[in-house]
Each structure stands twice: as C-alpha cells, then as structure tokens.
Tab-separated table of C-alpha atoms in Angstrom:
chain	number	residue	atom	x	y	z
A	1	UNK	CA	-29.151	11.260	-8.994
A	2	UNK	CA	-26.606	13.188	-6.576
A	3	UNK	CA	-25.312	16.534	-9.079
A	4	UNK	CA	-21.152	16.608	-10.174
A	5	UNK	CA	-19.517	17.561	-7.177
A	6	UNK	CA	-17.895	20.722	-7.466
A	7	UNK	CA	-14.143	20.084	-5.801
A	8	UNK	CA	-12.406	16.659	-6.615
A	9	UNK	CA	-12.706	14.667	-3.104
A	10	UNK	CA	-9.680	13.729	-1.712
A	11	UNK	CA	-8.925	12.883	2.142
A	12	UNK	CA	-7.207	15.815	2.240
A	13	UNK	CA	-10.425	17.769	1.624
A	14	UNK	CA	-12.197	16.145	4.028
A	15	UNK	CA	-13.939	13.205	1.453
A	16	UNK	CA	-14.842	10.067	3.622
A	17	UNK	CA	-17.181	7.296	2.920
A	18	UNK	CA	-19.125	7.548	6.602
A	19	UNK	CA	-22.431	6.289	7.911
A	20	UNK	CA	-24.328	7.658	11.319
A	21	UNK	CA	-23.239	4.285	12.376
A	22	UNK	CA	-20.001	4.767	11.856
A	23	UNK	CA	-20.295	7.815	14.168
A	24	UNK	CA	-22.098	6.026	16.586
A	25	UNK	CA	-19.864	3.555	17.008
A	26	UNK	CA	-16.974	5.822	17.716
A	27	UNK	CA	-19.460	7.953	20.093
A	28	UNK	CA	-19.927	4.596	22.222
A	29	UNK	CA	-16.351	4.167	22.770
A	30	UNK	CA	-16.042	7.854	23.893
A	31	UNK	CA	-18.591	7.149	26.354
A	32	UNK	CA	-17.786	4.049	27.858
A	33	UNK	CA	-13.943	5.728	28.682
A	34	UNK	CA	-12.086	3.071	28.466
A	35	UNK	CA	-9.405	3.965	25.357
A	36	UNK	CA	-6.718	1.479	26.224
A	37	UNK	CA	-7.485	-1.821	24.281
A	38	UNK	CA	-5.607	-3.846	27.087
A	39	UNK	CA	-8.170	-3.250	30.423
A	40	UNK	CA	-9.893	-5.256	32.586
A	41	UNK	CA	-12.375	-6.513	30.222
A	42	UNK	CA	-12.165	-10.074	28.655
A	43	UNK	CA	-10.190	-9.608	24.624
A	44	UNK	CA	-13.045	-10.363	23.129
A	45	UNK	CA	-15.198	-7.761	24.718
A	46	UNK	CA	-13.303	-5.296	23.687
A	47	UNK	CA	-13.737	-3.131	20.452
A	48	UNK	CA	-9.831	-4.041	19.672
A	49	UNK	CA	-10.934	-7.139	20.365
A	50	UNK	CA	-14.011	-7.649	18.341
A	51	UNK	CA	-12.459	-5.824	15.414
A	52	UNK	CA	-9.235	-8.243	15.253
A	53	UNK	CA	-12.232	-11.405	15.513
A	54	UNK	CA	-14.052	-9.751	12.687
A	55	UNK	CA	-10.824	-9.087	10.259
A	56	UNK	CA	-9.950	-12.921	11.013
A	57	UNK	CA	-13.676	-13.741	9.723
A	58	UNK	CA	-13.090	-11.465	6.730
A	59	UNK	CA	-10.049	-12.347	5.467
A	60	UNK	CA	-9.761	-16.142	6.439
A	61	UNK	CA	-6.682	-15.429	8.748
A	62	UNK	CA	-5.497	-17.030	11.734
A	63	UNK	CA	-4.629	-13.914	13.630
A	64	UNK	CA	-4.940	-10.263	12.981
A	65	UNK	CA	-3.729	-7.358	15.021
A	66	UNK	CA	-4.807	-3.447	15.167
A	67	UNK	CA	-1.988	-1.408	15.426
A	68	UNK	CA	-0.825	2.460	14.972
A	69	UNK	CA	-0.065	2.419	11.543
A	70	UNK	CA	0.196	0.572	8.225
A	71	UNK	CA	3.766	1.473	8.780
A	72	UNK	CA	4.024	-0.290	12.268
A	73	UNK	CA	2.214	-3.057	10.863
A	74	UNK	CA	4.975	-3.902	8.220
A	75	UNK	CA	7.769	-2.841	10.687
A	76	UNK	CA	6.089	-5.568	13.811
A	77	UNK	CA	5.699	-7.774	10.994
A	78	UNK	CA	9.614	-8.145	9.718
A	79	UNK	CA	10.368	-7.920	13.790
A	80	UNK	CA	8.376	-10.828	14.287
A	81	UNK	CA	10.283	-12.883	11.864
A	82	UNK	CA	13.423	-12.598	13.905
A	83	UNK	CA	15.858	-12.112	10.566
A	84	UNK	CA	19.436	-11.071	11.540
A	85	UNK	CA	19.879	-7.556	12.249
A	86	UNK	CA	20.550	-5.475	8.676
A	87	UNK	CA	19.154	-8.029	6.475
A	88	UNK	CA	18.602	-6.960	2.990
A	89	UNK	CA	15.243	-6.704	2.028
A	90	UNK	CA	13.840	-6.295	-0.752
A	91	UNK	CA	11.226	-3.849	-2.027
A	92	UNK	CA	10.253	-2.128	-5.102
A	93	UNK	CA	11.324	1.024	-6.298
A	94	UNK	CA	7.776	2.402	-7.043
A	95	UNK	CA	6.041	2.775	-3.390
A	96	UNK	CA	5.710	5.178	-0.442
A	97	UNK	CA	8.470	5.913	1.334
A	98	UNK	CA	7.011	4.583	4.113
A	99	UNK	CA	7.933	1.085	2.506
A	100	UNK	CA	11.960	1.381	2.850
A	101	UNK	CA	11.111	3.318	6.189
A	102	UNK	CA	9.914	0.334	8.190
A	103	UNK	CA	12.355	-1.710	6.660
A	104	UNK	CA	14.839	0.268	8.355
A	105	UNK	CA	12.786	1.012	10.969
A	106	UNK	CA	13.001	-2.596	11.916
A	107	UNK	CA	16.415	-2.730	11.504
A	108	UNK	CA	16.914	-3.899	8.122
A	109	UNK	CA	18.716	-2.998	4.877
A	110	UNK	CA	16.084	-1.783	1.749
A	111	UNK	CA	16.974	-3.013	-1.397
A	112	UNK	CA	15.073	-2.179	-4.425
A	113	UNK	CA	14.093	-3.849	-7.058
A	114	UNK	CA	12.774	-2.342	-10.500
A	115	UNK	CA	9.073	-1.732	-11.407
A	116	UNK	CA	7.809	-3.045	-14.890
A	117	UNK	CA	5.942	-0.984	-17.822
A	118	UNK	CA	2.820	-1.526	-15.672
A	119	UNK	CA	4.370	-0.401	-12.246
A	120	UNK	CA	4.426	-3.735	-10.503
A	121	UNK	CA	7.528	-5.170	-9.136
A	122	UNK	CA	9.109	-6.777	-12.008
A	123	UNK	CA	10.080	-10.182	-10.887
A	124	UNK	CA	12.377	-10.608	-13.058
A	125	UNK	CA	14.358	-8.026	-11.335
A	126	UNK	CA	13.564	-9.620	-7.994
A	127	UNK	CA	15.311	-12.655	-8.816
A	128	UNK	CA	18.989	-10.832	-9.382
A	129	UNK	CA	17.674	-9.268	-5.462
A	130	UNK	CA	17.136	-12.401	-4.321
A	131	UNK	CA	20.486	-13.952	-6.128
A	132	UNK	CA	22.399	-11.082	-4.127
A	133	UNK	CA	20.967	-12.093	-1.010
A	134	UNK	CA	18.073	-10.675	0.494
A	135	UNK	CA	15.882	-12.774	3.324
A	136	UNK	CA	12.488	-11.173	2.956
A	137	UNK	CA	11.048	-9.082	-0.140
A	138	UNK	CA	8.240	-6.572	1.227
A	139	UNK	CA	5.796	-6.599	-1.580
A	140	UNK	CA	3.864	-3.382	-1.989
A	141	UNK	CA	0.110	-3.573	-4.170
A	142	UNK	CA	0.688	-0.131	-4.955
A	143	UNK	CA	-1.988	2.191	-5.813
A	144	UNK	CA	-4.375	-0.600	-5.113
A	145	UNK	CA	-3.140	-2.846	-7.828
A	146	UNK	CA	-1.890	-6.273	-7.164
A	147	UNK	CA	1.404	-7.922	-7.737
A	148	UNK	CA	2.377	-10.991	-8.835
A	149	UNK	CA	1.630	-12.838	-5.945
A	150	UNK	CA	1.558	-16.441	-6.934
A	151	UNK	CA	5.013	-15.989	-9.066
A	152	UNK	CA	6.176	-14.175	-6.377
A	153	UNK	CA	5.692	-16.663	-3.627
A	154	UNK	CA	7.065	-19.075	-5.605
A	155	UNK	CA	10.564	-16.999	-5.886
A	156	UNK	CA	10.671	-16.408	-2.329
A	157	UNK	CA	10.516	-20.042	-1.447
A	158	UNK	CA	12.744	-21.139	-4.442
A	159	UNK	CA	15.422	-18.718	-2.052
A	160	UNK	CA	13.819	-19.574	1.317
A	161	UNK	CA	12.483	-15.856	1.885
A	162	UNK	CA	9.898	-14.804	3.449
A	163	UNK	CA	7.358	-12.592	1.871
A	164	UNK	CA	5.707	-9.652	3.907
A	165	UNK	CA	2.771	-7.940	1.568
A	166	UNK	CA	2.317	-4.057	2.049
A	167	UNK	CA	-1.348	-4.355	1.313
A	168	UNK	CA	-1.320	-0.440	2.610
A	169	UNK	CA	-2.928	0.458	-0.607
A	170	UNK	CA	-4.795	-1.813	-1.304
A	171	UNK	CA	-7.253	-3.012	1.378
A	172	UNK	CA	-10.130	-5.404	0.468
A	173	UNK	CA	-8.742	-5.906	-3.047
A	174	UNK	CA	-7.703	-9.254	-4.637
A	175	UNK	CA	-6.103	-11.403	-6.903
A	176	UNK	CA	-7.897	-14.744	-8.164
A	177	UNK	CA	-10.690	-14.164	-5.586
A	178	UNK	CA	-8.289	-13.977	-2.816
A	179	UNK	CA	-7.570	-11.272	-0.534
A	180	UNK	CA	-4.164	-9.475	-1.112
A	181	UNK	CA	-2.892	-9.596	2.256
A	182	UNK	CA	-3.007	-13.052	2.680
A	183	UNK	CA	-0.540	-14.693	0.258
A	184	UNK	CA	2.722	-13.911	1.508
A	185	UNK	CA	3.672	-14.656	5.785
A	186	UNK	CA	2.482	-11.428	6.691
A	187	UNK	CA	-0.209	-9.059	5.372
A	188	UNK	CA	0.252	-5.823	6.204
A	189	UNK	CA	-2.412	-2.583	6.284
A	190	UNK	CA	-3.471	0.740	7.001
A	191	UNK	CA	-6.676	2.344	8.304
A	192	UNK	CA	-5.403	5.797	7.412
A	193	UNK	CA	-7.298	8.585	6.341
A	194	UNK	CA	-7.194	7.755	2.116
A	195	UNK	CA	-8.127	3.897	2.684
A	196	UNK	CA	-10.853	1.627	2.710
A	197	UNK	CA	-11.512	2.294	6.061
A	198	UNK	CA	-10.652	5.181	7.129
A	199	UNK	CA	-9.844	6.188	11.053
A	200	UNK	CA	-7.229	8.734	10.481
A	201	UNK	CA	-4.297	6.487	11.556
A	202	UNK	CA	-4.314	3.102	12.268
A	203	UNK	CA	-3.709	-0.475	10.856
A	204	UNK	CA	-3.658	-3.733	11.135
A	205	UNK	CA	-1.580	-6.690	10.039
A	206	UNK	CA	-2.802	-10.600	9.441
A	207	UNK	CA	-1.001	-14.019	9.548
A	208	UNK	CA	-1.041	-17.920	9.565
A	209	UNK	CA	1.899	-18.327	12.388
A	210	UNK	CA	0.997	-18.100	15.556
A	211	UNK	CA	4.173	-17.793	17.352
A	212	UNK	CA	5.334	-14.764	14.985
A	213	UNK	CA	1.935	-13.282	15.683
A	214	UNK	CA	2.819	-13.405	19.675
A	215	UNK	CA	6.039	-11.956	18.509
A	216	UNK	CA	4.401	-9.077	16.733
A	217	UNK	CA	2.062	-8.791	19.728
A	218	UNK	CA	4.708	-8.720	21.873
A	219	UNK	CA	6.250	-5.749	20.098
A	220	UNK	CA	3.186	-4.101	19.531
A	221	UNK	CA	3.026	-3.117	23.244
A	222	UNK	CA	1.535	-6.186	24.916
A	223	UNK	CA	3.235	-6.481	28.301
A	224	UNK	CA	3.037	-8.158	31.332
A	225	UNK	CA	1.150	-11.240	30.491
A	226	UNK	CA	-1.146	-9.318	27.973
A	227	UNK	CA	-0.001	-11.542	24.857
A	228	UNK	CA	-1.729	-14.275	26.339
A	229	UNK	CA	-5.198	-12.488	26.133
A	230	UNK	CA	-4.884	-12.930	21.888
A	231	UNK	CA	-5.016	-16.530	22.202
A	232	UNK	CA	-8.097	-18.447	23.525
A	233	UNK	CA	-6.622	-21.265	23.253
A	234	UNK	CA	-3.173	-22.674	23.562
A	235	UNK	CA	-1.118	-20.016	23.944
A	236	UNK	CA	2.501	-19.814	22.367
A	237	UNK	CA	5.195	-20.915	24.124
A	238	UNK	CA	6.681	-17.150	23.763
A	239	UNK	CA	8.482	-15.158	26.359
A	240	UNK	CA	7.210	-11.780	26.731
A	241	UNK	CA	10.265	-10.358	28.501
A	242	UNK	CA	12.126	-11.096	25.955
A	243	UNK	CA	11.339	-8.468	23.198
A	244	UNK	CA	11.558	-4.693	23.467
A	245	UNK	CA	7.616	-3.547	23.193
A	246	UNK	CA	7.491	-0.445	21.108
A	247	UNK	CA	3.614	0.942	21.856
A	248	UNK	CA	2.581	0.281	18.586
A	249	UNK	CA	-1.301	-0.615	19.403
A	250	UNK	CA	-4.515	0.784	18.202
A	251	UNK	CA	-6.786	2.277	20.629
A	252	UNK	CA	-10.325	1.608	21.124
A	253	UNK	CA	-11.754	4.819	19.529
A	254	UNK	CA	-10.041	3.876	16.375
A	255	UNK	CA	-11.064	0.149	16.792
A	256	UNK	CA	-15.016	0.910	17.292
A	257	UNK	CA	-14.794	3.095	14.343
A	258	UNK	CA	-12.987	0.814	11.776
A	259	UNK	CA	-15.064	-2.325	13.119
A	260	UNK	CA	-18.271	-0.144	11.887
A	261	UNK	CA	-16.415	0.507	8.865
A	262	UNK	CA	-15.802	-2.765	7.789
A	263	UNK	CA	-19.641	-3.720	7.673
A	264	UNK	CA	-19.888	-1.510	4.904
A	265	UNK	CA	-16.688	-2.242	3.474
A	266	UNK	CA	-17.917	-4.388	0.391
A	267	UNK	CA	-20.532	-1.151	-0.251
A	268	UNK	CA	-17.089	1.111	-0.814
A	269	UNK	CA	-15.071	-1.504	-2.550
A	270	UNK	CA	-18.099	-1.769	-5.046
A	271	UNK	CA	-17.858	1.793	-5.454
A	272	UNK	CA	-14.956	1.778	-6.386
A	273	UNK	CA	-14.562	-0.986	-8.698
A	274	UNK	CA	-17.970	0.539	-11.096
A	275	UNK	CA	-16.257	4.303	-10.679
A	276	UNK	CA	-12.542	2.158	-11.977
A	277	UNK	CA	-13.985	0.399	-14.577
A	278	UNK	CA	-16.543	3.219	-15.891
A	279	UNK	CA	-13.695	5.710	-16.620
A	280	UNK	CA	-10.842	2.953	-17.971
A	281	UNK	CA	-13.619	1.607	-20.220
A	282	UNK	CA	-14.146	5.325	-21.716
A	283	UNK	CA	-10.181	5.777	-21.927
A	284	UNK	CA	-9.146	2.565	-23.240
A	285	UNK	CA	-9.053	3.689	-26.885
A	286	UNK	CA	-7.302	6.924	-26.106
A	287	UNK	CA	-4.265	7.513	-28.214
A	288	UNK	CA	-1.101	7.889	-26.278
A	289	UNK	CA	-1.800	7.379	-22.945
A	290	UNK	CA	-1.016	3.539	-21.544
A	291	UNK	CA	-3.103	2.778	-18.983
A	292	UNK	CA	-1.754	0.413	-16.397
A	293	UNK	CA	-2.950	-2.885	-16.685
A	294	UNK	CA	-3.555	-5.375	-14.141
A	295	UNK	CA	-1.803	-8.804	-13.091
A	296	UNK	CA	-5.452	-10.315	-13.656
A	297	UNK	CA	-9.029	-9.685	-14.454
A	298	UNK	CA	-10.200	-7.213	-11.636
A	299	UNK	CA	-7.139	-7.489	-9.677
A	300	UNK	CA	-7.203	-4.033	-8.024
A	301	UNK	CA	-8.917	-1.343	-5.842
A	302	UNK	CA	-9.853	1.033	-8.308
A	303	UNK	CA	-9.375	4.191	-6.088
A	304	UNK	CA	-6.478	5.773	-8.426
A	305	UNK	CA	-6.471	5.991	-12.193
A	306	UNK	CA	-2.804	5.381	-13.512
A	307	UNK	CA	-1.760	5.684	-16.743
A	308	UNK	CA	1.456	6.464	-18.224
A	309	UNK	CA	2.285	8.760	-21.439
A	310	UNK	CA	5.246	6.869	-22.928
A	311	UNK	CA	8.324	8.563	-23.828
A	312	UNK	CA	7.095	12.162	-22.730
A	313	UNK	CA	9.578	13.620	-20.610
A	314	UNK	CA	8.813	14.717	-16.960
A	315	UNK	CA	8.032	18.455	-18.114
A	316	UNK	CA	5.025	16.975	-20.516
A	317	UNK	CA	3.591	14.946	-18.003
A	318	UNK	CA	3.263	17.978	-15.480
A	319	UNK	CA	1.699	19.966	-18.055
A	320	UNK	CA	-0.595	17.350	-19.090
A	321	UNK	CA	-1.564	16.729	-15.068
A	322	UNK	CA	-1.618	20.904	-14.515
A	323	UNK	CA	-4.446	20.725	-17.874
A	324	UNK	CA	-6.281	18.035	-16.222
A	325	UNK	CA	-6.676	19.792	-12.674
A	326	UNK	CA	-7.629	22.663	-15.038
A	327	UNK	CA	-11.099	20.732	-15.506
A	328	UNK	CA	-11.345	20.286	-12.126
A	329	UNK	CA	-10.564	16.588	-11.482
A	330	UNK	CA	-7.083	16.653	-9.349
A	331	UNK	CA	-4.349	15.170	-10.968
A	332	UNK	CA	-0.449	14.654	-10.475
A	333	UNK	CA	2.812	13.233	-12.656
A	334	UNK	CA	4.581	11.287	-10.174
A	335	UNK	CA	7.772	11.901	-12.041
A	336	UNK	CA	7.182	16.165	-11.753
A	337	UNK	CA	11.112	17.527	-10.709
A	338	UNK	CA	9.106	20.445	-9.101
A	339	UNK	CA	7.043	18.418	-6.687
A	340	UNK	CA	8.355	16.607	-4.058
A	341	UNK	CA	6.522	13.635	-4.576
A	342	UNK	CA	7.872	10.803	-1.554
A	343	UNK	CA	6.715	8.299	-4.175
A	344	UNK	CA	9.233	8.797	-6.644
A	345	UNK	CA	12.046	6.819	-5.323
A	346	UNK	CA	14.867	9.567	-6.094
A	347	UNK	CA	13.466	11.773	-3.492
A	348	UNK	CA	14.214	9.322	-0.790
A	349	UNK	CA	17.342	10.865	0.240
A	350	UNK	CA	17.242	9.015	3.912
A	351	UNK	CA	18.347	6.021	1.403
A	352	UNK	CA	19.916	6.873	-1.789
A	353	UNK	CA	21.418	10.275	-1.123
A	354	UNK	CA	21.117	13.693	-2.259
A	355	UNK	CA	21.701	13.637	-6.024
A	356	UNK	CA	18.229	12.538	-7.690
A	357	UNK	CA	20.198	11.960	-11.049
A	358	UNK	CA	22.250	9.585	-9.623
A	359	UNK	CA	19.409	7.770	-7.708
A	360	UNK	CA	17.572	7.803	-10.992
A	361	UNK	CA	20.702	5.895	-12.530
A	362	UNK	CA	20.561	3.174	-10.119
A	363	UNK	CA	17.095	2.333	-11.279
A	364	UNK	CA	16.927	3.598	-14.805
A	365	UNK	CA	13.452	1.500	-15.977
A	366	UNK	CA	11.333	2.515	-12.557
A	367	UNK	CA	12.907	5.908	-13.211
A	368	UNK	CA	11.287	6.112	-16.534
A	369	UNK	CA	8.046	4.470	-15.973
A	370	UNK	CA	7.289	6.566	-12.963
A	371	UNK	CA	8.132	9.706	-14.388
A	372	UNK	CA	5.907	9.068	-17.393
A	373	UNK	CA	2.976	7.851	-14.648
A	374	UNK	CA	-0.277	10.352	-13.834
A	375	UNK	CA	-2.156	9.497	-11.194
A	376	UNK	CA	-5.747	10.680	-10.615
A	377	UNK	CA	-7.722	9.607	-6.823
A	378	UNK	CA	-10.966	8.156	-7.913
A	379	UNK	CA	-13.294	8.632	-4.670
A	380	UNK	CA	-15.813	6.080	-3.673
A	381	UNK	CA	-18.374	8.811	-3.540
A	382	UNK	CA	-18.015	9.660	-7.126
A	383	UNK	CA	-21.293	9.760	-9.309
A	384	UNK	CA	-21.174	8.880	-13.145
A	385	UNK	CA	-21.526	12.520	-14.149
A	386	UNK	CA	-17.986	13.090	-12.003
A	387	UNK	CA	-16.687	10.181	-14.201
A	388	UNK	CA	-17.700	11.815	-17.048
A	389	UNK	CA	-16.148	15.333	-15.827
A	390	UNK	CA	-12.822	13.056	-15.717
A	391	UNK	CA	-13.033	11.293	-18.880
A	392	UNK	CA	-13.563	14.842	-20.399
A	393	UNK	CA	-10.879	16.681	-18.565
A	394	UNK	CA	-8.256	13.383	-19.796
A	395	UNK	CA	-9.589	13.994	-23.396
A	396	UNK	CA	-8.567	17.684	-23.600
A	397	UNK	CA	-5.445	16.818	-21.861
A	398	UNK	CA	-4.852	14.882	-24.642
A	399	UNK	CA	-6.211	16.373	-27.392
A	400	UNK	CA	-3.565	19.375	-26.752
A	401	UNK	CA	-0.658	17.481	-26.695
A	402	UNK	CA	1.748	17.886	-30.192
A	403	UNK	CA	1.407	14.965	-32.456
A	404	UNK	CA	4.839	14.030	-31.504
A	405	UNK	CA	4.317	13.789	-28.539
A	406	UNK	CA	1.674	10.988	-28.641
A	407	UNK	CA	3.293	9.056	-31.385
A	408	UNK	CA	5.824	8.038	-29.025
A	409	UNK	CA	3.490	5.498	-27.124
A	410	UNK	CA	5.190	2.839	-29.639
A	411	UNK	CA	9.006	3.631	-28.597
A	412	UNK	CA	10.334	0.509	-27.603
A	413	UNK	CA	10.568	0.485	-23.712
A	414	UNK	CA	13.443	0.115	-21.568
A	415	UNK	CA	14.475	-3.598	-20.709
A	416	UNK	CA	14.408	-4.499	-17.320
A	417	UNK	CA	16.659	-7.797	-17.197
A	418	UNK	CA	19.221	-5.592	-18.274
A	419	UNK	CA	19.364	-2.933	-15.094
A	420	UNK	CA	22.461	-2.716	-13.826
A	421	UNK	CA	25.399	-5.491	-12.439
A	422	UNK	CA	26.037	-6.544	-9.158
A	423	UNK	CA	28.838	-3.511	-8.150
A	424	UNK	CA	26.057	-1.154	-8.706
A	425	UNK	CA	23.429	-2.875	-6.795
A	426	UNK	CA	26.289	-3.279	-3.511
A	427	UNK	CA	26.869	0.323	-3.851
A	428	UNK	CA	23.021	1.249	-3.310
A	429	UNK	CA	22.874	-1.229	-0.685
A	430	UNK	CA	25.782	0.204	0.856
A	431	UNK	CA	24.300	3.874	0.974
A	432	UNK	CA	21.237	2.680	2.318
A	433	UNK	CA	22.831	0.913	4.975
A	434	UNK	CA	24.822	4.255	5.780
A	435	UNK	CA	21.158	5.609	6.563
C-alpha cells in the first residue's frame, strides 16, 4: 500500500493521473512535427482526428470536436445555434465564471437562475427564466455533480430552448447510466489541467446535429474547404465563407495526449468514485454539516467533497475550511469575503457590478447556499489512509465548532420560488447586458 501523501494534490501542485503512455503518446506527436490538426494527412489519420473518432465511440455521439478550451467549446457551441444576437441565456448562479463568460463571449445576454439547498440549478427557478424569455439555458454539472437533466430537457422544450450542458466539470460522469454531455443539443468540455483528462488546456464539445456541428467547425477555425474533412460522408450543405472562424482548435500535441488519456479514463473515474464514496460514507452521520446530495444514485464525479454548514455565516465557514487545511487536506468556503473566489457569483463584476451586497440581493438563496458551501479536491491518486487523513481533519473541524453553531443545520432554508419579481430580474439582465 502507497504511504499518506504528505501535501494535498491538487493540479496546481503538479498532481496528474499520467502513464509512460501517456508521455509517449505526446513524445510521438513532437516527433512527427506536424502540430496543426488541419495538414495534408487524411482526418482520420490525424491525432485530432482519431481522438474526435474515439470520443464519438465513447460517448455515443454523432460528432465531437477538440478545441482550445472548455470555454470555446460552450462559446462555438451557442454560435453554432445561430440565436439572435444578445439572447438571454440562462445559467445558474453557482458556476465558474467562465460560464456567463462564453455566454457573452458569443454574444449573448447571461441570466441567472438560483441554485437549490444541494447546489444544482433549481428548476423551479428556471422556469420564471424561461417565462421571461431566454432561448437557451447553459446547464453547468458543477463540481462534477449532475443536474436535473431529464426535468430539465423537458422545460426547455415545453419553451422551445435549446439546452447547451457545461459538462466542464464533470467529464465521464453520468446520470441514469448516461453520459452528462449528451442530454441537452450540445455537450460541452474541458481537457484542462484539474479534469479527467488532463492536457493543460483544451476541450472538446459533442452533438447529434450535423449542420450545427459544421457550424461550430466552421468557427472553430476550419477554413478553406477544411469543414468538409469532419464528414466522411455527406457533407452539410454549409457555407464556410459565411462565418467568422475564431482559431479555436486543439492542436495535435494536446490531441495525442488526451487520446492516450482517455484509454485509461474509466481507471481515474473509478478512482474517484471509491475515494467519493469512502469519505461521504464516513461523514454521513456527522452533525451539522449537509453534505450535498445527488440528483440520483451515483450521479457525479466524485473529485470534490461539498458540503454545506447551514446557517453559519461566511466568517464560520472560513474558519472551519482554515482548521481543515490545518490537518493538511486543502480546503476552501466558497462564500469566504476575503478570497476572491470567481465561483461565487457576486465577484463577477464583468456582469453584476461592483457592489457584492447588492449582487448577493439579486440572488438571495444561491447567495446563502454558496456561502455556507466547503469544498475539498478529492484526487484520483488518493489512497484510503489520505481518506482517512480527511475524514479526521473534517471531524476536528467539527468537533470545535460552538454548539450553536451546529444546531442550526435544522433552520428552515430559504425558499427558492419566492426569489425575487420580474423588475428585479430585468434590472440584472440589464447590467449584464451593459457588460
């Protein structure tokens, strides 16, 4: 048995889940000196190529293309469905700010919608989103735990939206036994250096339509015929001069690399899932602490523990993280004032302005639930004794905290049908289209 490892991995430290394959691969592609996926050799002989083949095999998808970025992948994927400049779009309030940032960086409007007790979008608040008019909702599986994808989808078509999934954080993960990624019209997903497969920056995105795929294509940076090269077969009857092409591919280092990667992507997601469920077993019975529960049985990635403390104020939940990373294990409250944490939505101030109070107001249930949220990374490369280390360092955490404190895991929580009115939600809209 490997010993406790003596700094938490992160990818910030350097922690990757990497075979001499893996290397190998990415060696080849150095040698052969040919980095641009779009050369003189047949699609399919490429490593862009063969990697975009092999994600279609994987995930049961039609098409699939590499790109720069999870990002890029859910900005080419709202370009390719040709919505009207500045549509509103919706998008939860608990995500990266790299969420609302494509959305604008497509040329769209970002309108949130509220986060339940459990941190998922709560539908219910997506309806009064869709009621005020938004064509698409961007769903994001954040922190590798799935949404609501069948109620979801079911929404969206009840308002004839279409559904783009920000499956950034959540690669390989599903719902029901089916890949998150590949429920809504466009699966979107990131290669970057903390995800399932890691290549430092990249992504990918998936889909069932073939002529918004040779739109996204198109985008992506395939010019001059190029397009034509992702279809074997009939081709789409797409004009390629017709779209602005924003060089948005993946290269073929990257490619050789995360086709390796994905061989040995069930080993890591396997990993994961035993490190997940060893720890949330051992904490389940914990009083005061909520852990986040998931849509369905094993619906999620399992590289994050989240849990919430309910009705401890932001100052108690950095204190509790700060006597966690005491132990050793690295942990963060989302909702700390002190850090500038791009996943708490009142730090946005590219979309909702400068006061966080105010952008807290706006939003007053995903305010509350993300500021009472810790969040711990749980590596794949993890032993049971690190687990333990964890489940220890929580315990203490807890164990210190007044009596007070922890008794208020059974205030009632906020209710989300009741968020704000429709002046409020135009006003946010309005600053965010000021942006």
């Amino acid at each position: 048995m490997n010993p406790p490892l003596t700094t938490w991995p992160t990818y910030d430290k350097g922690d990757v889940f990497l075979s001499p394959e893996d290397i190998a691969a990415a060696m080849e592609a150095l040698r052969a000196q040919l980095f641009f996926r779009y050369d003189f050799r047949p699609h399919e002989e490429t490593f862009t190529g063969l990697f975009e083949r092999r994600l279609c095999e994987v995930f049961g998808a039609r098409h699939a293309l590499a790109c720069a970025s999870g990002t890029t992948a859910i900005t080419l994927s709202l370009l390719a469905l040709q919505l009207p400049a500045d549509s509103p779009i919706a998008c939860p309030a608990f995500t990266f700010a790299a969420t609302p940032s494509a959305i604008l960086l497509a040329g769209h409007r970002p309108v949130l919608v509220e986060c339940d007790e459990n941190l998922h979008l709560d539908v219910r608040d997506l309806r009064r989103v869709l009621d005020e008019g938004a064509k698409a909702v961007v769903v994001v599986h954040m922190r590798g735990f799935a949404s609501d994808m069948p109620e979801i989808c079911r929404l969206a078509e009840e308002y004839d939206a279409f559904v783009v999934e920000d499956a950034v954080p959540a690669l390989g993960a599903r719902l029901d036994g089916r890949y998150l990624g590949t429920f809504g019209h466009f699966g979107a997903f990131s290669t970057q250096s903390d995800k399932s497969l890691n290549t430092g920056e990249g992504g990918f995105l998936l889909t069932d339509d073939p002529e918004a795929y040779a739109r996204a294509v198109v985008y992506s940076g395939a010019y001059e015929g190029r397009m034509a090269r992702h279809f074997p077969g009939q081709v789409p009857d797409v004009d390629d001069r017709a779209f602005p092409i924003f060089s948005f591919r993946m290269d073929e280092i990257r490619a050789a690399l995360a086709g390796a990667l994905l061989q040995r992507l069930p080993d890591r997601l396997a990993a994961h899932h035993r490190n997940y469920d060893y720890v949330a077993e051992r904490l389940a019975d914990l009083d005061g602490i909520a852990l986040r529960q998931p849509v369905a049985p094993g619906a999620y990635l399992g590289e994050a523990l989240v849990f919430r403390l309910p009705g401890a104020t932001p100052r108690e939940c950095a204190a509790f993280a700060g006597a966690v990373a005491a132990e050793g294990v690295d942990a963060r409250a989302l909702g700390d004032r002190d850090d500038v944490n791009v996943r708490a939505f009142w730090n946005w101030r590219f979309l909702l302005g400068d006061d966080p109070d105010a952008a807290r107001s706006l939003f007053p249930a995903s305010a509350r639930y993300v500021s009472e949220a810790i969040d711990i990374p749980l590596s794949a490369n993890l032993t049971l004794a690190d687990c333990d280390r964890l489940v220890t360092a929580v315990r203490k955490a807890a164990a210190r905290r007044p009596a007070a404190e922890k008794s208020a895991v059974n205030r009632p929580a906020v209710e989300n049908t009741a968020v704000r009115g429709p002046a409020a939600g135009k006003a946010a809209a309005g600053r965010a289209a000021s942006r």
